[in-house]
Amino acid sequence: MSVIKRKIDVPDTIDLYTTATLKTMGNIQEISLSSNRNNGKTIVPLSKEEFVVVSTGEVKKVQHHALDRTENLRNLEKSMRSLSDLINSNITFDNAEQCRFITFTYKENMRDSKKLYNDFKNFNKRFKRFLSKKGYKYEYIITVEAQERGAFHLHGIFIFNRKAPYIDNKIVADIWGLGFVSIKSIDMGIGLCIY
């Protein structure tokens, strides 16, 4: 796997009509420049079903086209950017050895999001209890992914209070109790790379 680096032209000065935004995430800083200026709201939400167009005062109904959030590409891009920012804010070169990437799958074709939420909540209680006996605490970032067939599985980054313990996949799979588990370390040698 190779990392592609792009060099961009950064102006020496920024004029009054350019909006500059600086976002800091752990050891990463991202600068965004935009020549478009937001001069205020164009719509004002009234409820989940209605909004007002500010320029005309017209009340309109919200049109719901997507069946779920993943069908709206703009929302999906925003979610992925937020997830990336969250990871970059919490995992740096300094603490990568405290982190593990864990994938949780199901034996059966699981499609129930409420069951998924409860299964992870129950696993988390058992896993915390197991690790607390060894003096470990952790925080986590979890994301849900649907396979092509629609079955859910989870990806999680666990950030421990010190160097991450070695835990055999089988032990975590037994604690999970619902299918296959894969645990991987995080290498920051060429950026965030999980293997």
JSON list of C-alpha atoms in Angstrom, two decimals:
[
{"chain": "A", "resi": 1, "resn": "MET", "atom": "CA", "xyz": [0.00, 0.00, 0.00]},
{"chain": "A", "resi": 2, "resn": "SER", "atom": "CA", "xyz": [1.44, 3.37, -0.95]},
{"chain": "A", "resi": 3, "resn": "VAL", "atom": "CA", "xyz": [0.57, 6.75, 0.46]},
{"chain": "A", "resi": 4, "resn": "ILE", "atom": "CA", "xyz": [-0.28, 9.47, -2.05]},
{"chain": "A", "resi": 5, "resn": "LYS", "atom": "CA", "xyz": [0.80, 12.96, -1.03]},
{"chain": "A", "resi": 6, "resn": "ARG", "atom": "CA", "xyz": [-0.56, 16.00, -2.82]},
{"chain": "A", "resi": 7, "resn": "LYS", "atom": "CA", "xyz": [1.12, 19.37, -2.65]},
{"chain": "A", "resi": 8, "resn": "ILE", "atom": "CA", "xyz": [-1.21, 22.33, -2.88]},
{"chain": "A", "resi": 9, "resn": "ASP", "atom": "CA", "xyz": [-0.47, 25.95, -3.60]},
{"chain": "A", "resi": 10, "resn": "VAL", "atom": "CA", "xyz": [-0.90, 27.96, -0.41]},
{"chain": "A", "resi": 11, "resn": "PRO", "atom": "CA", "xyz": [-1.11, 31.72, -0.83]},
{"chain": "A", "resi": 12, "resn": "ASP", "atom": "CA", "xyz": [1.35, 33.94, 1.06]},
{"chain": "A", "resi": 13, "resn": "THR", "atom": "CA", "xyz": [-1.51, 36.16, 2.18]},
{"chain": "A", "resi": 14, "resn": "ILE", "atom": "CA", "xyz": [-5.25, 35.73, 2.48]},
{"chain": "A", "resi": 15, "resn": "ASP", "atom": "CA", "xyz": [-7.49, 38.63, 1.47]},
{"chain": "A", "resi": 16, "resn": "LEU", "atom": "CA", "xyz": [-10.52, 39.88, 3.43]},
{"chain": "A", "resi": 17, "resn": "TYR", "atom": "CA", "xyz": [-12.93, 38.01, 1.13]},
{"chain": "A", "resi": 18, "resn": "THR", "atom": "CA", "xyz": [-11.45, 34.57, 1.72]},
{"chain": "A", "resi": 19, "resn": "THR", "atom": "CA", "xyz": [-12.72, 32.52, 4.65]},
{"chain": "A", "resi": 20, "resn": "ALA", "atom": "CA", "xyz": [-9.99, 30.51, 6.37]},
{"chain": "A", "resi": 21, "resn": "THR", "atom": "CA", "xyz": [-10.72, 27.69, 8.80]},
{"chain": "A", "resi": 22, "resn": "LEU", "atom": "CA", "xyz": [-8.13, 25.85, 10.90]},
{"chain": "A", "resi": 23, "resn": "LYS", "atom": "CA", "xyz": [-9.03, 22.45, 12.31]},
{"chain": "A", "resi": 24, "resn": "THR", "atom": "CA", "xyz": [-6.64, 20.76, 14.78]},
{"chain": "A", "resi": 25, "resn": "MET", "atom": "CA", "xyz": [-6.91, 17.00, 15.32]},
{"chain": "A", "resi": 26, "resn": "GLY", "atom": "CA", "xyz": [-4.18, 15.52, 17.51]},
{"chain": "A", "resi": 27, "resn": "ASN", "atom": "CA", "xyz": [-0.94, 16.11, 15.60]},
{"chain": "A", "resi": 28, "resn": "ILE", "atom": "CA", "xyz": [-2.75, 17.06, 12.38]},
{"chain": "A", "resi": 29, "resn": "GLN", "atom": "CA", "xyz": [-3.78, 20.57, 11.35]},
{"chain": "A", "resi": 30, "resn": "GLU", "atom": "CA", "xyz": [-6.05, 21.14, 8.37]},
{"chain": "A", "resi": 31, "resn": "ILE", "atom": "CA", "xyz": [-6.54, 24.55, 6.76]},
{"chain": "A", "resi": 32, "resn": "SER", "atom": "CA", "xyz": [-9.55, 25.19, 4.52]},
{"chain": "A", "resi": 33, "resn": "LEU", "atom": "CA", "xyz": [-9.81, 28.25, 2.32]},
{"chain": "A", "resi": 34, "resn": "SER", "atom": "CA", "xyz": [-13.06, 29.34, 0.67]},
{"chain": "A", "resi": 35, "resn": "SER", "atom": "CA", "xyz": [-13.90, 32.33, -1.48]},
{"chain": "A", "resi": 36, "resn": "ASN", "atom": "CA", "xyz": [-17.61, 31.79, -0.85]},
{"chain": "A", "resi": 37, "resn": "ARG", "atom": "CA", "xyz": [-18.92, 33.65, 2.15]},
{"chain": "A", "resi": 38, "resn": "ASN", "atom": "CA", "xyz": [-22.03, 32.51, 3.99]},
{"chain": "A", "resi": 39, "resn": "ASN", "atom": "CA", "xyz": [-24.14, 35.61, 4.48]},
{"chain": "A", "resi": 40, "resn": "GLY", "atom": "CA", "xyz": [-26.69, 34.00, 6.73]},
{"chain": "A", "resi": 41, "resn": "LYS", "atom": "CA", "xyz": [-29.42, 31.42, 6.71]},
{"chain": "A", "resi": 42, "resn": "THR", "atom": "CA", "xyz": [-31.40, 30.79, 3.55]},
{"chain": "A", "resi": 43, "resn": "ILE", "atom": "CA", "xyz": [-33.91, 28.55, 5.34]},
{"chain": "A", "resi": 44, "resn": "VAL", "atom": "CA", "xyz": [-35.11, 28.22, 8.92]},
{"chain": "A", "resi": 45, "resn": "PRO", "atom": "CA", "xyz": [-36.46, 24.86, 10.14]},
{"chain": "A", "resi": 46, "resn": "LEU", "atom": "CA", "xyz": [-39.88, 25.02, 11.82]},
{"chain": "A", "resi": 47, "resn": "SER", "atom": "CA", "xyz": [-40.22, 21.33, 12.61]},
{"chain": "A", "resi": 48, "resn": "LYS", "atom": "CA", "xyz": [-39.09, 17.98, 11.22]},
{"chain": "A", "resi": 49, "resn": "GLU", "atom": "CA", "xyz": [-41.67, 18.40, 8.50]},
{"chain": "A", "resi": 50, "resn": "GLU", "atom": "CA", "xyz": [-41.58, 22.14, 7.61]},
{"chain": "A", "resi": 51, "resn": "PHE", "atom": "CA", "xyz": [-39.17, 25.02, 6.97]},
{"chain": "A", "resi": 52, "resn": "VAL", "atom": "CA", "xyz": [-39.34, 28.71, 5.96]},
{"chain": "A", "resi": 53, "resn": "VAL", "atom": "CA", "xyz": [-37.49, 30.15, 2.96]},
{"chain": "A", "resi": 54, "resn": "VAL", "atom": "CA", "xyz": [-36.00, 33.35, 4.46]},
{"chain": "A", "resi": 55, "resn": "SER", "atom": "CA", "xyz": [-35.95, 35.38, 1.21]},
{"chain": "A", "resi": 56, "resn": "THR", "atom": "CA", "xyz": [-39.66, 34.80, 0.46]},
{"chain": "A", "resi": 57, "resn": "GLY", "atom": "CA", "xyz": [-41.21, 33.87, 3.81]},
{"chain": "A", "resi": 58, "resn": "GLU", "atom": "CA", "xyz": [-42.73, 30.82, 2.13]},
{"chain": "A", "resi": 59, "resn": "VAL", "atom": "CA", "xyz": [-43.37, 27.74, 4.32]},
{"chain": "A", "resi": 60, "resn": "LYS", "atom": "CA", "xyz": [-42.42, 24.48, 2.59]},
{"chain": "A", "resi": 61, "resn": "LYS", "atom": "CA", "xyz": [-42.60, 20.80, 3.46]},
{"chain": "A", "resi": 62, "resn": "VAL", "atom": "CA", "xyz": [-39.41, 18.81, 3.95]},
{"chain": "A", "resi": 63, "resn": "GLN", "atom": "CA", "xyz": [-39.04, 16.13, 1.28]},
{"chain": "A", "resi": 64, "resn": "HIS", "atom": "CA", "xyz": [-37.65, 12.86, 2.63]},
{"chain": "A", "resi": 65, "resn": "HIS", "atom": "CA", "xyz": [-36.16, 10.86, -0.21]},
{"chain": "A", "resi": 66, "resn": "ALA", "atom": "CA", "xyz": [-33.70, 8.54, 1.49]},
{"chain": "A", "resi": 67, "resn": "LEU", "atom": "CA", "xyz": [-34.88, 5.46, 3.36]},
{"chain": "A", "resi": 68, "resn": "ASP", "atom": "CA", "xyz": [-31.90, 5.71, 5.69]},
{"chain": "A", "resi": 69, "resn": "ARG", "atom": "CA", "xyz": [-28.84, 7.95, 6.24]},
{"chain": "A", "resi": 70, "resn": "THR", "atom": "CA", "xyz": [-26.59, 5.85, 4.02]},
{"chain": "A", "resi": 71, "resn": "GLU", "atom": "CA", "xyz": [-28.67, 6.67, 0.95]},
{"chain": "A", "resi": 72, "resn": "ASN", "atom": "CA", "xyz": [-27.85, 10.37, 1.24]},
{"chain": "A", "resi": 73, "resn": "LEU", "atom": "CA", "xyz": [-24.27, 10.69, -0.07]},
{"chain": "A", "resi": 74, "resn": "ARG", "atom": "CA", "xyz": [-23.78, 14.16, 1.40]},
{"chain": "A", "resi": 75, "resn": "ASN", "atom": "CA", "xyz": [-24.68, 12.91, 4.89]},
{"chain": "A", "resi": 76, "resn": "LEU", "atom": "CA", "xyz": [-22.50, 9.84, 4.40]},
{"chain": "A", "resi": 77, "resn": "GLU", "atom": "CA", "xyz": [-19.51, 12.02, 3.40]},
{"chain": "A", "resi": 78, "resn": "LYS", "atom": "CA", "xyz": [-20.11, 14.24, 6.44]},
{"chain": "A", "resi": 79, "resn": "SER", "atom": "CA", "xyz": [-20.28, 11.18, 8.73]},
{"chain": "A", "resi": 80, "resn": "MET", "atom": "CA", "xyz": [-17.06, 9.76, 7.27]},
{"chain": "A", "resi": 81, "resn": "ARG", "atom": "CA", "xyz": [-15.28, 13.13, 7.67]},
{"chain": "A", "resi": 82, "resn": "SER", "atom": "CA", "xyz": [-16.47, 13.36, 11.31]},
{"chain": "A", "resi": 83, "resn": "LEU", "atom": "CA", "xyz": [-15.28, 9.81, 11.97]},
{"chain": "A", "resi": 84, "resn": "SER", "atom": "CA", "xyz": [-11.90, 10.58, 10.43]},
{"chain": "A", "resi": 85, "resn": "ASP", "atom": "CA", "xyz": [-11.59, 13.75, 12.54]},
{"chain": "A", "resi": 86, "resn": "LEU", "atom": "CA", "xyz": [-12.52, 11.80, 15.69]},
{"chain": "A", "resi": 87, "resn": "ILE", "atom": "CA", "xyz": [-9.86, 9.16, 14.99]},
{"chain": "A", "resi": 88, "resn": "ASN", "atom": "CA", "xyz": [-7.21, 11.75, 14.11]},
{"chain": "A", "resi": 89, "resn": "SER", "atom": "CA", "xyz": [-7.99, 13.67, 17.31]},
{"chain": "A", "resi": 90, "resn": "ASN", "atom": "CA", "xyz": [-7.59, 10.61, 19.52]},
{"chain": "A", "resi": 91, "resn": "ILE", "atom": "CA", "xyz": [-4.82, 8.55, 17.91]},
{"chain": "A", "resi": 92, "resn": "THR", "atom": "CA", "xyz": [-1.36, 10.01, 17.43]},
{"chain": "A", "resi": 93, "resn": "PHE", "atom": "CA", "xyz": [2.21, 8.73, 17.11]},
{"chain": "A", "resi": 94, "resn": "ASP", "atom": "CA", "xyz": [2.47, 9.14, 20.87]},
{"chain": "A", "resi": 95, "resn": "ASN", "atom": "CA", "xyz": [-0.34, 6.74, 21.80]},
{"chain": "A", "resi": 96, "resn": "ALA", "atom": "CA", "xyz": [-0.61, 4.30, 18.84]},
{"chain": "A", "resi": 97, "resn": "GLU", "atom": "CA", "xyz": [0.81, 1.47, 20.95]},
{"chain": "A", "resi": 98, "resn": "GLN", "atom": "CA", "xyz": [-2.12, 1.97, 23.35]},
{"chain": "A", "resi": 99, "resn": "CYS", "atom": "CA", "xyz": [-4.64, 1.23, 20.57]},
{"chain": "A", "resi": 100, "resn": "ARG", "atom": "CA", "xyz": [-6.15, -1.87, 19.00]},
{"chain": "A", "resi": 101, "resn": "PHE", "atom": "CA", "xyz": [-8.45, -2.17, 15.99]},
{"chain": "A", "resi": 102, "resn": "ILE", "atom": "CA", "xyz": [-11.12, -4.85, 16.56]},
{"chain": "A", "resi": 103, "resn": "THR", "atom": "CA", "xyz": [-13.67, -6.18, 14.06]},
{"chain": "A", "resi": 104, "resn": "PHE", "atom": "CA", "xyz": [-16.77, -7.97, 15.39]},
{"chain": "A", "resi": 105, "resn": "THR", "atom": "CA", "xyz": [-18.88, -10.15, 13.08]},
{"chain": "A", "resi": 106, "resn": "TYR", "atom": "CA", "xyz": [-21.98, -12.30, 13.50]},
{"chain": "A", "resi": 107, "resn": "LYS", "atom": "CA", "xyz": [-22.41, -15.99, 12.69]},
{"chain": "A", "resi": 108, "resn": "GLU", "atom": "CA", "xyz": [-25.87, -15.32, 11.24]},
{"chain": "A", "resi": 109, "resn": "ASN", "atom": "CA", "xyz": [-27.05, -12.67, 8.80]},
{"chain": "A", "resi": 110, "resn": "MET", "atom": "CA", "xyz": [-27.77, -10.00, 11.45]},
{"chain": "A", "resi": 111, "resn": "ARG", "atom": "CA", "xyz": [-29.73, -6.94, 10.26]},
{"chain": "A", "resi": 112, "resn": "ASP", "atom": "CA", "xyz": [-31.40, -5.66, 13.44]},
{"chain": "A", "resi": 113, "resn": "SER", "atom": "CA", "xyz": [-29.77, -2.36, 14.52]},
{"chain": "A", "resi": 114, "resn": "LYS", "atom": "CA", "xyz": [-31.39, -2.40, 17.98]},
{"chain": "A", "resi": 115, "resn": "LYS", "atom": "CA", "xyz": [-30.05, -5.90, 18.63]},
{"chain": "A", "resi": 116, "resn": "LEU", "atom": "CA", "xyz": [-26.64, -4.79, 17.34]},
{"chain": "A", "resi": 117, "resn": "TYR", "atom": "CA", "xyz": [-26.63, -1.85, 19.79]},
{"chain": "A", "resi": 118, "resn": "ASN", "atom": "CA", "xyz": [-27.63, -4.09, 22.72]},
{"chain": "A", "resi": 119, "resn": "ASP", "atom": "CA", "xyz": [-25.15, -6.82, 21.76]},
{"chain": "A", "resi": 120, "resn": "PHE", "atom": "CA", "xyz": [-22.27, -4.35, 21.75]},
{"chain": "A", "resi": 121, "resn": "LYS", "atom": "CA", "xyz": [-23.45, -2.73, 25.00]},
{"chain": "A", "resi": 122, "resn": "ASN", "atom": "CA", "xyz": [-23.50, -6.14, 26.70]},
{"chain": "A", "resi": 123, "resn": "PHE", "atom": "CA", "xyz": [-20.11, -7.11, 25.21]},
{"chain": "A", "resi": 124, "resn": "ASN", "atom": "CA", "xyz": [-18.63, -3.82, 26.43]},
{"chain": "A", "resi": 125, "resn": "LYS", "atom": "CA", "xyz": [-19.74, -4.53, 30.01]},
{"chain": "A", "resi": 126, "resn": "ARG", "atom": "CA", "xyz": [-18.16, -8.01, 29.92]},
{"chain": "A", "resi": 127, "resn": "PHE", "atom": "CA", "xyz": [-14.97, -6.76, 28.21]},
{"chain": "A", "resi": 128, "resn": "LYS", "atom": "CA", "xyz": [-14.53, -3.92, 30.74]},
{"chain": "A", "resi": 129, "resn": "ARG", "atom": "CA", "xyz": [-14.95, -6.38, 33.60]},
{"chain": "A", "resi": 130, "resn": "PHE", "atom": "CA", "xyz": [-12.41, -8.78, 32.02]},
{"chain": "A", "resi": 131, "resn": "LEU", "atom": "CA", "xyz": [-9.82, -6.01, 31.47]},
{"chain": "A", "resi": 132, "resn": "SER", "atom": "CA", "xyz": [-10.36, -4.24, 34.80]},
{"chain": "A", "resi": 133, "resn": "LYS", "atom": "CA", "xyz": [-9.06, -7.40, 36.52]},
{"chain": "A", "resi": 134, "resn": "LYS", "atom": "CA", "xyz": [-5.77, -6.76, 34.68]},
{"chain": "A", "resi": 135, "resn": "GLY", "atom": "CA", "xyz": [-5.77, -3.04, 35.56]},
{"chain": "A", "resi": 136, "resn": "TYR", "atom": "CA", "xyz": [-6.81, -1.80, 32.11]},
{"chain": "A", "resi": 137, "resn": "LYS", "atom": "CA", "xyz": [-9.34, 0.87, 31.21]},
{"chain": "A", "resi": 138, "resn": "TYR", "atom": "CA", "xyz": [-10.23, 1.98, 27.70]},
{"chain": "A", "resi": 139, "resn": "GLU", "atom": "CA", "xyz": [-12.27, 4.29, 25.55]},
{"chain": "A", "resi": 140, "resn": "TYR", "atom": "CA", "xyz": [-13.51, 3.30, 22.13]},
{"chain": "A", "resi": 141, "resn": "ILE", "atom": "CA", "xyz": [-14.70, 4.53, 18.75]},
{"chain": "A", "resi": 142, "resn": "ILE", "atom": "CA", "xyz": [-17.19, 2.16, 17.09]},
{"chain": "A", "resi": 143, "resn": "THR", "atom": "CA", "xyz": [-18.66, 2.21, 13.61]},
{"chain": "A", "resi": 144, "resn": "VAL", "atom": "CA", "xyz": [-21.21, -0.09, 12.00]},
{"chain": "A", "resi": 145, "resn": "GLU", "atom": "CA", "xyz": [-20.73, -1.43, 8.50]},
{"chain": "A", "resi": 146, "resn": "ALA", "atom": "CA", "xyz": [-23.19, -3.36, 6.38]},
{"chain": "A", "resi": 147, "resn": "GLN", "atom": "CA", "xyz": [-21.82, -6.07, 4.13]},
{"chain": "A", "resi": 148, "resn": "GLU", "atom": "CA", "xyz": [-23.09, -6.40, 0.54]},
{"chain": "A", "resi": 149, "resn": "ARG", "atom": "CA", "xyz": [-25.68, -8.93, 1.70]},
{"chain": "A", "resi": 150, "resn": "GLY", "atom": "CA", "xyz": [-26.91, -6.40, 4.29]},
{"chain": "A", "resi": 151, "resn": "ALA", "atom": "CA", "xyz": [-25.52, -8.09, 7.41]},
{"chain": "A", "resi": 152, "resn": "PHE", "atom": "CA", "xyz": [-24.03, -5.78, 10.03]},
{"chain": "A", "resi": 153, "resn": "HIS", "atom": "CA", "xyz": [-20.61, -6.00, 11.59]},
{"chain": "A", "resi": 154, "resn": "LEU", "atom": "CA", "xyz": [-18.69, -3.60, 13.83]},
{"chain": "A", "resi": 155, "resn": "HIS", "atom": "CA", "xyz": [-15.27, -1.98, 13.60]},
{"chain": "A", "resi": 156, "resn": "GLY", "atom": "CA", "xyz": [-13.83, -0.47, 16.74]},
{"chain": "A", "resi": 157, "resn": "ILE", "atom": "CA", "xyz": [-10.72, 1.31, 17.86]},
{"chain": "A", "resi": 158, "resn": "PHE", "atom": "CA", "xyz": [-9.98, 0.73, 21.53]},
{"chain": "A", "resi": 159, "resn": "ILE", "atom": "CA", "xyz": [-7.68, 3.22, 23.24]},
{"chain": "A", "resi": 160, "resn": "PHE", "atom": "CA", "xyz": [-6.22, 1.83, 26.48]},
{"chain": "A", "resi": 161, "resn": "ASN", "atom": "CA", "xyz": [-4.89, 3.74, 29.51]},
{"chain": "A", "resi": 162, "resn": "ARG", "atom": "CA", "xyz": [-1.40, 2.32, 28.82]},
{"chain": "A", "resi": 163, "resn": "LYS", "atom": "CA", "xyz": [0.30, 0.05, 26.28]},
{"chain": "A", "resi": 164, "resn": "ALA", "atom": "CA", "xyz": [-2.46, -2.16, 24.87]},
{"chain": "A", "resi": 165, "resn": "PRO", "atom": "CA", "xyz": [-2.48, -5.69, 26.22]},
{"chain": "A", "resi": 166, "resn": "TYR", "atom": "CA", "xyz": [-1.98, -8.72, 24.03]},
{"chain": "A", "resi": 167, "resn": "ILE", "atom": "CA", "xyz": [-5.35, -10.47, 23.93]},
{"chain": "A", "resi": 168, "resn": "ASP", "atom": "CA", "xyz": [-5.88, -13.55, 21.80]},
{"chain": "A", "resi": 169, "resn": "ASN", "atom": "CA", "xyz": [-8.68, -13.29, 19.20]},
{"chain": "A", "resi": 170, "resn": "LYS", "atom": "CA", "xyz": [-10.33, -16.38, 20.72]},
{"chain": "A", "resi": 171, "resn": "ILE", "atom": "CA", "xyz": [-10.62, -14.77, 24.17]},
{"chain": "A", "resi": 172, "resn": "VAL", "atom": "CA", "xyz": [-12.34, -11.67, 22.75]},
{"chain": "A", "resi": 173, "resn": "ALA", "atom": "CA", "xyz": [-14.49, -13.86, 20.46]},
{"chain": "A", "resi": 174, "resn": "ASP", "atom": "CA", "xyz": [-15.63, -15.81, 23.54]},
{"chain": "A", "resi": 175, "resn": "ILE", "atom": "CA", "xyz": [-16.49, -12.55, 25.33]},
{"chain": "A", "resi": 176, "resn": "TRP", "atom": "CA", "xyz": [-18.32, -11.33, 22.17]},
{"chain": "A", "resi": 177, "resn": "GLY", "atom": "CA", "xyz": [-20.01, -14.73, 21.83]},
{"chain": "A", "resi": 178, "resn": "LEU", "atom": "CA", "xyz": [-21.77, -13.98, 18.54]},
{"chain": "A", "resi": 179, "resn": "GLY", "atom": "CA", "xyz": [-19.24, -14.68, 15.80]},
{"chain": "A", "resi": 180, "resn": "PHE", "atom": "CA", "xyz": [-15.73, -14.02, 14.54]},
{"chain": "A", "resi": 181, "resn": "VAL", "atom": "CA", "xyz": [-13.41, -11.35, 16.05]},
{"chain": "A", "resi": 182, "resn": "SER", "atom": "CA", "xyz": [-10.18, -9.93, 14.60]},
{"chain": "A", "resi": 183, "resn": "ILE", "atom": "CA", "xyz": [-7.73, -7.82, 16.63]},
{"chain": "A", "resi": 184, "resn": "LYS", "atom": "CA", "xyz": [-5.02, -5.75, 14.93]},
{"chain": "A", "resi": 185, "resn": "SER", "atom": "CA", "xyz": [-2.41, -3.25, 16.07]},
{"chain": "A", "resi": 186, "resn": "ILE", "atom": "CA", "xyz": [-2.20, 0.27, 14.66]},
{"chain": "A", "resi": 187, "resn": "ASP", "atom": "CA", "xyz": [1.03, 1.37, 12.97]},
{"chain": "A", "resi": 188, "resn": "MET", "atom": "CA", "xyz": [1.60, 5.10, 12.58]},
{"chain": "A", "resi": 189, "resn": "GLY", "atom": "CA", "xyz": [4.83, 4.70, 10.55]},
{"chain": "A", "resi": 190, "resn": "ILE", "atom": "CA", "xyz": [3.13, 5.85, 7.33]},
{"chain": "A", "resi": 191, "resn": "GLY", "atom": "CA", "xyz": [0.09, 7.52, 8.80]},
{"chain": "A", "resi": 192, "resn": "LEU", "atom": "CA", "xyz": [-2.79, 5.61, 10.34]},
{"chain": "A", "resi": 193, "resn": "CYS", "atom": "CA", "xyz": [-2.43, 2.10, 8.99]},
{"chain": "A", "resi": 194, "resn": "ILE", "atom": "CA", "xyz": [-4.26, -0.89, 10.44]},
{"chain": "A", "resi": 195, "resn": "TYR", "atom": "CA", "xyz": [-2.90, -4.38, 9.87]}
]
